[in-house]
mmCIF file of C-alpha atoms and ligand atoms in Angstrom:
data_model
loop_
_atom_site.group_PDB
_atom_site.id
_atom_site.type_symbol
_atom_site.label_atom_id
_atom_site.label_comp_id
_atom_site.label_asym_id
_atom_site.label_seq_id
_atom_site.Cartn_x
_atom_site.Cartn_y
_atom_site.Cartn_z
ATOM 1 C CA GLY A 1467 -27.714 52.442 45.248
ATOM 2 C CA ASN A 1468 -25.237 49.560 45.215
ATOM 3 C CA ARG A 1469 -24.602 49.678 48.973
ATOM 4 C CA ARG A 1470 -24.534 46.078 50.145
ATOM 5 C CA SER A 1471 -25.488 44.597 53.510
ATOM 6 C CA THR A 1472 -25.734 41.144 55.022
ATOM 7 C CA GLU A 1473 -29.377 41.149 53.824
ATOM 8 C CA ASP A 1474 -28.059 40.671 50.272
ATOM 9 C CA PHE A 1475 -26.385 37.332 51.067
ATOM 10 C CA GLU A 1476 -27.297 33.875 52.271
ATOM 11 C CA ILE A 1477 -24.469 32.831 54.590
ATOM 12 C CA GLY A 1478 -23.076 29.302 54.039
ATOM 13 C CA ASP A 1479 -20.248 27.135 55.352
ATOM 14 C CA VAL A 1480 -17.261 28.538 57.201
ATOM 15 C CA LEU A 1481 -14.360 28.583 54.725
ATOM 16 C CA GLY A 1482 -11.620 29.770 57.081
ATOM 17 C CA GLU A 1483 -10.998 31.349 60.477
ATOM 18 C CA GLY A 1484 -8.369 33.937 61.411
ATOM 19 C CA SER A 1485 -7.468 35.442 64.790
ATOM 20 C CA TYR A 1486 -9.999 38.258 64.392
ATOM 21 C CA SER A 1487 -11.922 37.271 61.279
ATOM 22 C CA THR A 1488 -14.093 34.481 59.907
ATOM 23 C CA VAL A 1489 -14.574 33.736 56.226
ATOM 24 C CA THR A 1490 -17.836 32.106 55.130
ATOM 25 C CA LEU A 1491 -19.405 31.184 51.831
ATOM 26 C CA ALA A 1492 -22.010 33.853 50.890
ATOM 27 C CA THR A 1493 -24.473 33.562 48.017
ATOM 28 C CA THR A 1494 -26.425 36.563 46.703
ATOM 29 C CA VAL A 1495 -30.144 36.282 47.435
ATOM 30 C CA HIS A 1496 -31.082 38.137 44.208
ATOM 31 C CA PRO A 1497 -30.229 36.875 40.707
ATOM 32 C CA PRO A 1498 -27.678 36.467 39.257
ATOM 33 C CA TYR A 1499 -26.951 34.119 42.178
ATOM 34 C CA ARG A 1500 -23.214 34.390 42.739
ATOM 35 C CA GLN A 1501 -20.962 32.853 45.376
ATOM 36 C CA TYR A 1502 -18.491 34.969 47.336
ATOM 37 C CA ALA A 1503 -16.238 34.562 50.346
ATOM 38 C CA LEU A 1504 -17.497 36.902 53.079
ATOM 39 C CA LYS A 1505 -14.752 37.912 55.522
ATOM 40 C CA VAL A 1506 -16.298 39.174 58.757
ATOM 41 C CA LEU A 1507 -14.051 41.170 61.099
ATOM 42 C CA ASP A 1508 -15.162 41.786 64.682
ATOM 43 C CA LYS A 1509 -14.888 45.526 65.485
ATOM 44 C CA GLU A 1510 -14.559 45.061 69.248
ATOM 45 C CA HIS A 1511 -11.752 42.514 68.853
ATOM 46 C CA ILE A 1512 -9.933 44.730 66.316
ATOM 47 C CA LYS A 1513 -10.035 47.723 68.662
ATOM 48 C CA ARG A 1514 -8.994 45.684 71.687
ATOM 49 C CA GLU A 1515 -6.080 44.047 69.819
ATOM 50 C CA ARG A 1516 -5.105 47.356 68.124
ATOM 51 C CA LYS A 1517 -5.426 45.756 64.659
ATOM 52 C CA THR A 1518 -7.147 48.686 62.943
ATOM 53 C CA LYS A 1519 -3.982 49.419 60.948
ATOM 54 C CA TYR A 1520 -3.888 45.852 59.558
ATOM 55 C CA VAL A 1521 -7.565 45.950 58.622
ATOM 56 C CA LEU A 1522 -7.097 49.150 56.626
ATOM 57 C CA ILE A 1523 -3.881 47.844 55.004
ATOM 58 C CA GLU A 1524 -5.771 44.761 53.796
ATOM 59 C CA ARG A 1525 -8.516 46.851 52.186
ATOM 60 C CA ASP A 1526 -6.085 49.331 50.597
ATOM 61 C CA THR A 1527 -3.756 46.556 49.369
ATOM 62 C CA LEU A 1528 -6.593 44.547 47.810
ATOM 63 C CA LYS A 1529 -7.862 47.701 46.059
ATOM 64 C CA THR A 1530 -4.332 48.454 44.814
ATOM 65 C CA LEU A 1531 -3.962 44.900 43.490
ATOM 66 C CA ASP A 1532 -7.428 44.653 41.904
ATOM 67 C CA GLY A 1533 -7.443 43.172 38.414
ATOM 68 C CA HIS A 1534 -4.757 40.465 38.464
ATOM 69 C CA PRO A 1535 -6.088 36.881 37.985
ATOM 70 C CA GLY A 1536 -3.616 35.575 40.590
ATOM 71 C CA VAL A 1537 -4.867 37.787 43.442
ATOM 72 C CA ILE A 1538 -8.191 37.307 45.257
ATOM 73 C CA LYS A 1539 -10.580 40.120 44.218
ATOM 74 C CA LEU A 1540 -12.257 42.396 46.787
ATOM 75 C CA TRP A 1541 -15.757 43.165 45.406
ATOM 76 C CA TRP A 1542 -17.281 45.339 48.144
ATOM 77 C CA THR A 1543 -16.880 46.327 51.771
ATOM 78 C CA PHE A 1544 -19.602 47.360 54.215
ATOM 79 C CA GLN A 1545 -20.102 47.416 57.983
ATOM 80 C CA ASP A 1546 -22.743 47.289 60.681
ATOM 81 C CA GLU A 1547 -22.665 48.069 64.388
ATOM 82 C CA TRP A 1548 -20.518 45.028 65.282
ATOM 83 C CA SER A 1549 -18.507 43.988 62.217
ATOM 84 C CA LEU A 1550 -16.648 44.963 59.075
ATOM 85 C CA TYR A 1551 -17.474 42.895 55.985
ATOM 86 C CA TYR A 1552 -15.205 42.227 52.983
ATOM 87 C CA VAL A 1553 -16.970 40.555 50.045
ATOM 88 C CA LEU A 1554 -14.114 38.613 48.449
ATOM 89 C CA GLU A 1555 -13.720 36.272 45.508
ATOM 90 C CA TYR A 1556 -14.635 32.633 46.241
ATOM 91 C CA ALA A 1557 -11.919 30.142 45.268
ATOM 92 C CA GLU A 1558 -13.891 26.910 45.271
ATOM 93 C CA ASN A 1559 -10.984 24.500 45.636
ATOM 94 C CA GLY A 1560 -9.617 26.166 48.747
ATOM 95 C CA GLU A 1561 -6.106 26.140 50.137
ATOM 96 C CA LEU A 1562 -3.108 24.731 48.266
ATOM 97 C CA LEU A 1563 -2.098 23.222 51.619
ATOM 98 C CA LYS A 1564 -5.134 20.911 51.490
ATOM 99 C CA TRP A 1565 -4.074 19.592 48.068
ATOM 100 C CA ILE A 1566 -0.450 19.069 49.146
ATOM 101 C CA LYS A 1567 -1.726 17.039 52.111
ATOM 102 C CA LYS A 1568 -4.211 15.162 49.901
ATOM 103 C CA TYR A 1569 -1.585 14.130 47.314
ATOM 104 C CA GLY A 1570 1.437 14.001 49.639
ATOM 105 C CA SER A 1571 3.464 15.933 47.062
ATOM 106 C CA PHE A 1572 3.173 17.053 43.418
ATOM 107 C CA ASP A 1573 5.006 15.821 40.317
ATOM 108 C CA LEU A 1574 7.422 18.219 38.599
ATOM 109 C CA ARG A 1575 4.893 19.377 35.956
ATOM 110 C CA SER A 1576 2.270 20.233 38.597
ATOM 111 C CA ALA A 1577 4.843 21.911 40.854
ATOM 112 C CA ARG A 1578 5.927 24.115 37.940
ATOM 113 C CA TYR A 1579 2.293 24.912 37.031
ATOM 114 C CA TYR A 1580 1.520 26.213 40.546
ATOM 115 C CA VAL A 1581 4.837 27.905 41.371
ATOM 116 C CA ALA A 1582 4.863 29.749 38.014
ATOM 117 C CA GLN A 1583 1.407 31.197 38.799
ATOM 118 C CA ILE A 1584 2.470 32.170 42.332
ATOM 119 C CA LEU A 1585 5.574 33.899 40.914
ATOM 120 C CA SER A 1586 3.452 35.782 38.373
ATOM 121 C CA ALA A 1587 1.147 37.061 41.152
ATOM 122 C CA VAL A 1588 4.159 37.992 43.322
ATOM 123 C CA GLU A 1589 5.716 39.890 40.374
ATOM 124 C CA TYR A 1590 2.486 41.894 40.012
ATOM 125 C CA MET A 1591 2.347 42.634 43.778
ATOM 126 C CA HIS A 1592 5.932 43.880 43.793
ATOM 127 C CA GLU A 1593 5.328 46.080 40.719
ATOM 128 C CA LYS A 1594 2.491 47.675 42.728
ATOM 129 C CA GLY A 1595 4.783 48.160 45.753
ATOM 130 C CA VAL A 1596 3.199 45.388 47.836
ATOM 131 C CA ILE A 1597 5.228 42.897 49.910
ATOM 132 C CA HIS A 1598 2.929 40.022 50.951
ATOM 133 C CA ARG A 1599 5.130 39.016 53.948
ATOM 134 C CA ASP A 1600 3.172 35.862 54.772
ATOM 135 C CA LEU A 1601 3.186 33.717 51.614
ATOM 136 C CA LYS A 1602 2.407 30.107 52.497
ATOM 137 C CA PRO A 1603 0.210 27.251 51.176
ATOM 138 C CA GLU A 1604 -2.672 28.327 53.446
ATOM 139 C CA ASN A 1605 -2.758 31.730 51.705
ATOM 140 C CA ILE A 1606 -2.481 30.278 48.192
ATOM 141 C CA LEU A 1607 -6.019 29.368 47.106
ATOM 142 C CA LEU A 1608 -7.243 27.465 44.051
ATOM 143 C CA ASP A 1609 -10.365 28.370 42.069
ATOM 144 C CA ARG A 1610 -12.696 25.892 40.349
ATOM 145 C CA ASN A 1611 -10.199 25.593 37.453
ATOM 146 C CA MET A 1612 -7.301 25.040 39.866
ATOM 147 C CA ARG A 1613 -5.907 28.491 39.066
ATOM 148 C CA VAL A 1614 -3.871 30.177 41.850
ATOM 149 C CA LYS A 1615 -5.437 33.046 43.852
ATOM 150 C CA ILE A 1616 -3.244 34.651 46.538
ATOM 151 C CA THR A 1617 -5.086 35.908 49.618
ATOM 152 C CA ASP A 1618 -4.694 37.381 53.123
ATOM 153 C CA PHE A 1619 -3.069 40.792 52.749
ATOM 154 C CA GLY A 1620 -3.791 41.807 56.336
ATOM 155 C CA THR A 1621 -0.075 41.660 57.097
ATOM 156 C CA ALA A 1622 1.216 42.950 53.759
ATOM 157 C CA LYS A 1623 3.427 46.014 53.453
ATOM 158 C CA LEU A 1624 2.242 48.673 51.014
ATOM 159 C CA LEU A 1625 5.292 50.748 50.085
ATOM 160 C CA ARG A 1626 4.929 54.455 49.373
ATOM 161 C CA GLN A 1627 5.780 55.399 45.759
ATOM 162 C CA ASP A 1628 9.135 56.898 46.825
ATOM 163 C CA GLU A 1629 9.999 53.731 48.763
ATOM 164 C CA ILE A 1630 9.851 51.543 45.652
ATOM 165 C CA LYS A 1631 13.353 52.690 44.698
ATOM 166 C CA ASP A 1632 14.994 49.783 42.808
ATOM 167 C CA GLY A 1633 12.581 47.321 44.378
ATOM 168 C CA GLN A 1634 13.745 47.690 47.969
ATOM 169 C CA PRO A 1635 11.902 49.465 50.777
ATOM 170 C CA ALA A 1636 13.816 52.309 52.408
ATOM 171 C CA PRO A 1637 16.117 50.821 55.074
ATOM 172 C CA ALA A 1638 14.221 50.642 58.362
ATOM 173 C CA GLU A 1639 14.618 53.947 60.241
ATOM 174 C CA VAL A 1640 17.150 53.225 62.954
ATOM 175 C CA GLN A 1641 16.208 54.751 66.327
ATOM 176 C CA PRO A 1642 18.817 56.882 68.126
ATOM 177 C CA GLY A 1643 21.110 54.400 69.881
ATOM 178 C CA GLY A 1644 21.170 52.287 66.721
ATOM 179 C CA ARG A 1645 18.287 49.931 67.459
ATOM 180 C CA PRO A 1646 16.317 49.081 64.281
ATOM 181 C CA ARG A 1647 12.689 50.247 64.367
ATOM 182 C CA ALA A 1648 10.495 48.003 66.517
ATOM 183 C CA ARG A 1649 9.591 45.023 64.310
ATOM 184 C CA SER A 1650 6.143 45.521 62.861
ATOM 185 C CA PHE A 1651 5.290 41.978 61.871
ATOM 186 C CA VAL A 1652 6.831 38.530 61.571
ATOM 187 C CA GLY A 1653 5.242 35.945 59.258
ATOM 188 C CA THR A 1654 4.448 32.311 59.937
ATOM 189 C CA PRO A 1655 7.468 30.615 61.567
ATOM 190 C CA GLU A 1656 8.118 27.991 58.839
ATOM 191 C CA TYR A 1657 8.210 30.583 56.023
ATOM 192 C CA VAL A 1658 9.795 33.657 57.642
ATOM 193 C CA SER A 1659 13.160 34.768 56.201
ATOM 194 C CA PRO A 1660 16.409 34.895 58.246
ATOM 195 C CA GLU A 1661 16.919 38.689 57.902
ATOM 196 C CA ILE A 1662 13.637 39.267 59.716
ATOM 197 C CA LEU A 1663 14.539 36.808 62.474
ATOM 198 C CA SER A 1664 18.179 37.689 63.093
ATOM 199 C CA GLU A 1665 18.376 41.443 62.408
ATOM 200 C CA GLY A 1666 14.729 42.307 63.074
ATOM 201 C CA ARG A 1667 14.854 43.939 59.641
ATOM 202 C CA GLU A 1668 11.761 45.111 57.792
ATOM 203 C CA SER A 1669 10.564 42.676 55.098
ATOM 204 C CA SER A 1670 11.692 43.394 51.561
ATOM 205 C CA PHE A 1671 10.584 42.012 48.215
ATOM 206 C CA SER A 1672 13.341 39.438 48.745
ATOM 207 C CA SER A 1673 11.492 38.108 51.823
ATOM 208 C CA ASP A 1674 8.671 36.973 49.506
ATOM 209 C CA PHE A 1675 11.227 35.104 47.360
ATOM 210 C CA TRP A 1676 12.492 33.235 50.450
ATOM 211 C CA ALA A 1677 8.872 32.153 51.155
ATOM 212 C CA LEU A 1678 8.511 31.121 47.482
ATOM 213 C CA GLY A 1679 11.564 28.867 47.921
ATOM 214 C CA CYS A 1680 9.893 27.280 50.952
ATOM 215 C CA VAL A 1681 6.658 26.699 48.967
ATOM 216 C CA LEU A 1682 8.554 25.216 45.990
ATOM 217 C CA TYR A 1683 10.359 22.834 48.357
ATOM 218 C CA GLN A 1684 7.080 21.909 50.070
ATOM 219 C CA VAL A 1685 5.027 21.076 46.938
ATOM 220 C CA LEU A 1686 7.744 18.597 45.871
ATOM 221 C CA ALA A 1687 8.799 17.235 49.299
ATOM 222 C CA GLY A 1688 5.327 17.273 50.912
ATOM 223 C CA HIS A 1689 6.481 19.312 53.951
ATOM 224 C CA PRO A 1690 8.216 22.706 54.453
ATOM 225 C CA PRO A 1691 12.054 22.783 54.567
ATOM 226 C CA PHE A 1692 12.260 24.205 58.103
ATOM 227 C CA GLN A 1693 9.979 22.542 60.640
ATOM 228 C CA ALA A 1694 10.584 21.684 64.293
ATOM 229 C CA ARG A 1695 8.604 20.945 67.424
ATOM 230 C CA THR A 1696 8.793 24.547 68.632
ATOM 231 C CA GLU A 1697 8.926 27.960 66.946
ATOM 232 C CA TYR A 1698 12.310 28.646 68.555
ATOM 233 C CA LEU A 1699 13.808 25.442 67.067
ATOM 234 C CA THR A 1700 12.271 26.287 63.675
ATOM 235 C CA PHE A 1701 13.871 29.748 63.812
ATOM 236 C CA GLN A 1702 17.239 28.179 64.686
ATOM 237 C CA LYS A 1703 16.997 25.911 61.626
ATOM 238 C CA ILE A 1704 16.192 28.924 59.414
ATOM 239 C CA ILE A 1705 19.037 31.187 60.522
ATOM 240 C CA ASN A 1706 21.442 28.221 60.352
ATOM 241 C CA LEU A 1707 20.015 27.136 56.967
ATOM 242 C CA GLN A 1708 19.491 23.671 58.408
ATOM 243 C CA TYR A 1709 17.502 21.679 55.822
ATOM 244 C CA ASP A 1710 18.098 18.868 53.355
ATOM 245 C CA PHE A 1711 16.419 17.393 50.298
ATOM 246 C CA PRO A 1712 14.603 14.060 50.229
ATOM 247 C CA PRO A 1713 16.014 11.455 47.791
ATOM 248 C CA GLY A 1714 14.686 11.939 44.251
ATOM 249 C CA PHE A 1715 14.099 15.689 44.622
ATOM 250 C CA PRO A 1716 14.330 16.929 40.986
ATOM 251 C CA ALA A 1717 17.711 18.509 40.151
ATOM 252 C CA HIS A 1718 16.543 21.848 38.630
ATOM 253 C CA ALA A 1719 14.008 22.338 41.404
ATOM 254 C CA ARG A 1720 16.759 21.672 43.969
ATOM 255 C CA ASP A 1721 19.029 24.227 42.270
ATOM 256 C CA LEU A 1722 16.277 26.876 42.356
ATOM 257 C CA VAL A 1723 15.456 26.165 46.032
ATOM 258 C CA GLU A 1724 19.182 26.460 46.885
ATOM 259 C CA LYS A 1725 19.293 29.857 45.110
ATOM 260 C CA LEU A 1726 16.173 31.143 46.924
ATOM 261 C CA LEU A 1727 16.966 29.828 50.429
ATOM 262 C CA VAL A 1728 19.997 32.116 50.754
ATOM 263 C CA VAL A 1729 20.504 33.972 54.053
ATOM 264 C CA ASP A 1730 21.707 37.244 52.473
ATOM 265 C CA PRO A 1731 18.568 38.836 50.930
ATOM 266 C CA LEU A 1732 20.626 40.614 48.255
ATOM 267 C CA ALA A 1733 22.418 37.398 47.225
ATOM 268 C CA ARG A 1734 19.058 35.556 47.006
ATOM 269 C CA LEU A 1735 17.876 34.961 43.420
ATOM 270 C CA GLY A 1736 15.735 38.008 42.505
ATOM 271 C CA GLY A 1737 16.848 39.865 45.648
ATOM 272 C CA ASP A 1738 18.855 42.703 44.140
ATOM 273 C CA PRO A 1739 17.098 44.233 41.108
ATOM 274 C CA ALA A 1740 19.362 47.314 41.216
ATOM 275 C CA ASN A 1741 22.308 45.049 40.324
ATOM 276 C CA GLY A 1742 20.752 42.869 37.647
ATOM 277 C CA ASN A 1743 19.490 40.229 40.086
ATOM 278 C CA GLY A 1744 15.732 40.852 39.798
ATOM 279 C CA ILE A 1745 12.699 38.637 39.326
ATOM 280 C CA GLU A 1746 13.750 37.879 35.707
ATOM 281 C CA ALA A 1747 16.610 35.825 37.213
ATOM 282 C CA ILE A 1748 13.977 33.583 38.803
ATOM 283 C CA LYS A 1749 11.690 33.429 35.732
ATOM 284 C CA SER A 1750 14.593 32.386 33.487
ATOM 285 C CA HIS A 1751 15.744 29.574 35.809
ATOM 286 C CA PRO A 1752 15.800 26.095 34.161
ATOM 287 C CA PHE A 1753 13.116 24.923 36.626
ATOM 288 C CA PHE A 1754 10.680 27.062 34.590
ATOM 289 C CA THR A 1755 12.321 26.803 31.160
ATOM 290 C CA GLU A 1756 13.466 23.169 30.903
ATOM 291 C CA ARG A 1757 11.480 20.977 28.507
ATOM 292 C CA LEU A 1758 9.910 18.196 30.548
ATOM 293 C CA ARG A 1759 10.084 14.645 29.150
ATOM 294 C CA PRO A 1760 6.496 13.644 28.321
ATOM 295 C CA THR A 1761 5.145 11.260 30.954
ATOM 296 C CA ARG A 1762 2.620 8.514 30.163
ATOM 297 C CA SER A 1763 -0.211 10.594 31.731
ATOM 298 C CA SER A 1764 0.745 13.809 29.908
ATOM 299 C CA LEU A 1765 0.967 11.812 26.642
ATOM 300 C CA SER A 1766 -2.511 10.400 27.175
ATOM 301 C CA GLU A 1767 -3.809 13.889 28.079
ATOM 302 C CA ALA A 1768 -2.173 15.264 24.908
ATOM 303 C CA GLY A 1769 -3.721 12.404 22.937
ATOM 304 C CA ALA A 1770 -7.136 13.242 24.428
ATOM 305 C CA GLN A 1771 -6.903 16.857 23.258
HETATM 306 N N1 464 B 422 -7.572 35.294 55.266
HETATM 307 C C1 464 B 422 -8.309 35.428 54.134
HETATM 308 O O1 464 B 422 -8.352 36.475 53.527
HETATM 309 N N2 464 B 422 -8.962 34.318 53.731
HETATM 310 C C2 464 B 422 -9.693 34.150 52.565
HETATM 311 C C3 464 B 422 -10.011 35.214 51.694
HETATM 312 C C4 464 B 422 -10.762 34.964 50.540
HETATM 313 C C5 464 B 422 -11.191 33.644 50.268
HETATM 314 C C6 464 B 422 -10.863 32.608 51.162
HETATM 315 C C7 464 B 422 -10.116 32.865 52.306
HETATM 316 C C8 464 B 422 -11.399 31.434 50.655
HETATM 317 C C9 464 B 422 -11.239 30.138 51.312
HETATM 318 C C10 464 B 422 -11.825 28.860 50.792
HETATM 319 C C11 464 B 422 -11.827 27.694 51.520
HETATM 320 C C12 464 B 422 -12.431 26.709 50.745
HETATM 321 C C13 464 B 422 -12.649 25.309 51.121
HETATM 322 C C14 464 B 422 -12.678 24.967 52.471
HETATM 323 C C15 464 B 422 -12.864 23.613 52.813
HETATM 324 C C16 464 B 422 -12.987 22.621 51.831
HETATM 325 C C17 464 B 422 -12.941 23.007 50.490
HETATM 326 C C18 464 B 422 -13.052 21.937 49.462
HETATM 327 O O2 464 B 422 -13.067 20.762 49.779
HETATM 328 N N3 464 B 422 -13.104 22.291 48.173
HETATM 329 C C19 464 B 422 -13.158 21.240 47.154
HETATM 330 C C20 464 B 422 -14.371 21.331 46.307
HETATM 331 N N4 464 B 422 -15.540 21.638 47.098
HETATM 332 C C21 464 B 422 -16.180 20.415 47.653
HETATM 333 C C22 464 B 422 -17.458 20.786 48.402
HETATM 334 C C23 464 B 422 -18.419 21.568 47.531
HETATM 335 C C24 464 B 422 -17.729 22.813 46.955
HETATM 336 C C25 464 B 422 -16.446 22.412 46.232
HETATM 337 C C26 464 B 422 -12.769 24.343 50.116
HETATM 338 C C27 464 B 422 -12.795 27.297 49.549
HETATM 339 N N5 464 B 422 -12.415 28.637 49.591
HETATM 340 C C28 464 B 422 -12.057 31.788 49.434
HETATM 341 O O3 464 B 422 -12.649 31.020 48.670
HETATM 342 N N6 464 B 422 -11.905 33.124 49.239
#
C-alpha cells in the first residue's frame, strides 16, 4: 500500500529546529526522486511537555488547508516507536527572514509582491476557520520560484464551524469570577497583538492582521516595529504602541502599517467583517493598488521580456 516509513527517504540537511521537532531535507529513495521536508516529532518529549494537542492541531489544520499554493502542503504522516513524521512540502529558498537579513530590506515592489501573497494565504486560512497565531518571517517560506509558503500550524487555532460567525471566534468563555479562560497560547513576542497581551484574550482573525502589519513594516525597515532587549520591554512597547518609521519609509506602506498596528482589534483594518471592515478593506488599500513608477531595473526587466 502507500504507507510510508523512514525507509522510503534519504535524510539530508537539517532545515529547521523547533522545541520538540526537527525538520530535515528528505529525498525519496525510489523514482521519481522528490525532495520533501521531513518534520520529526519526538513522542517522549511531546508527552512530557503535554504537547499532544498541538501536534494533532497541526495535522488537522494542514489537512484542512490542503490545496492552497500559499500554504505548505502535508503529503503524508507516519510514526514509529519513538517519533511522529510529517512529510511536508520542501520550500527550497527557506525562510523569508533569511532574505530580509541578506538584503537588509526590500524595495516597495518586492515588499508588495511578498505581502500580497501572505495576505492571500491568510485570507484562505480565515475562510477555512484557521487563525495562524504566530505569523512571522521565520514561518513564511519561499519555494524555488520565490513564491510564499506559510508554515508551522502547531499553534494555530482551528475554529469550529459555528465559531466562524462573522469571522470572529466566540468570545473566550469567562470562568465564574470573571477571569477570562486561561490563555492557551501566546505567539512570538515581537509579533503578538496587544489584546492577547493586555486582556489575555483568545486570538482572533484580527490578531493575524496585526502580525501582517509587523511583517510589512519589517520587510521595508529591515527589523520588526517592536523590539527590545527583553520580552517584557517588547510587550510594553506593543501595548503602548511605541514604534516609529525610519526616514524614507514609503507613504502608502506607512499608512497601511498605521491602520494594521491598531490596539483595538475591531478598529484594525480588516478586524470587523460584520461591520464592513473585513479583509477586502486591506486588499483595496493603495499599498496594493497604487501604480508603481517604473524603476530602471523594472524597465530593464520589462525590456528583457
Ligand atoms: N515548523 C515547521 O513546520 N517548519 C517547516 C515546515 C515545512 C518546511 C520547512 C520548515 C522548510 C524549511 C526550509 C529551510 C530551508 C533552508 C535552510 C537553510 C538555507 C537555505 C538556503 O540557503 N536556501 C537557498 C538555496 N539553497 C542553497 C543550497 C542548496 C539548496 C538551495 C534554505 C529550506 N526550507 C521547508 O522547506 N519546508
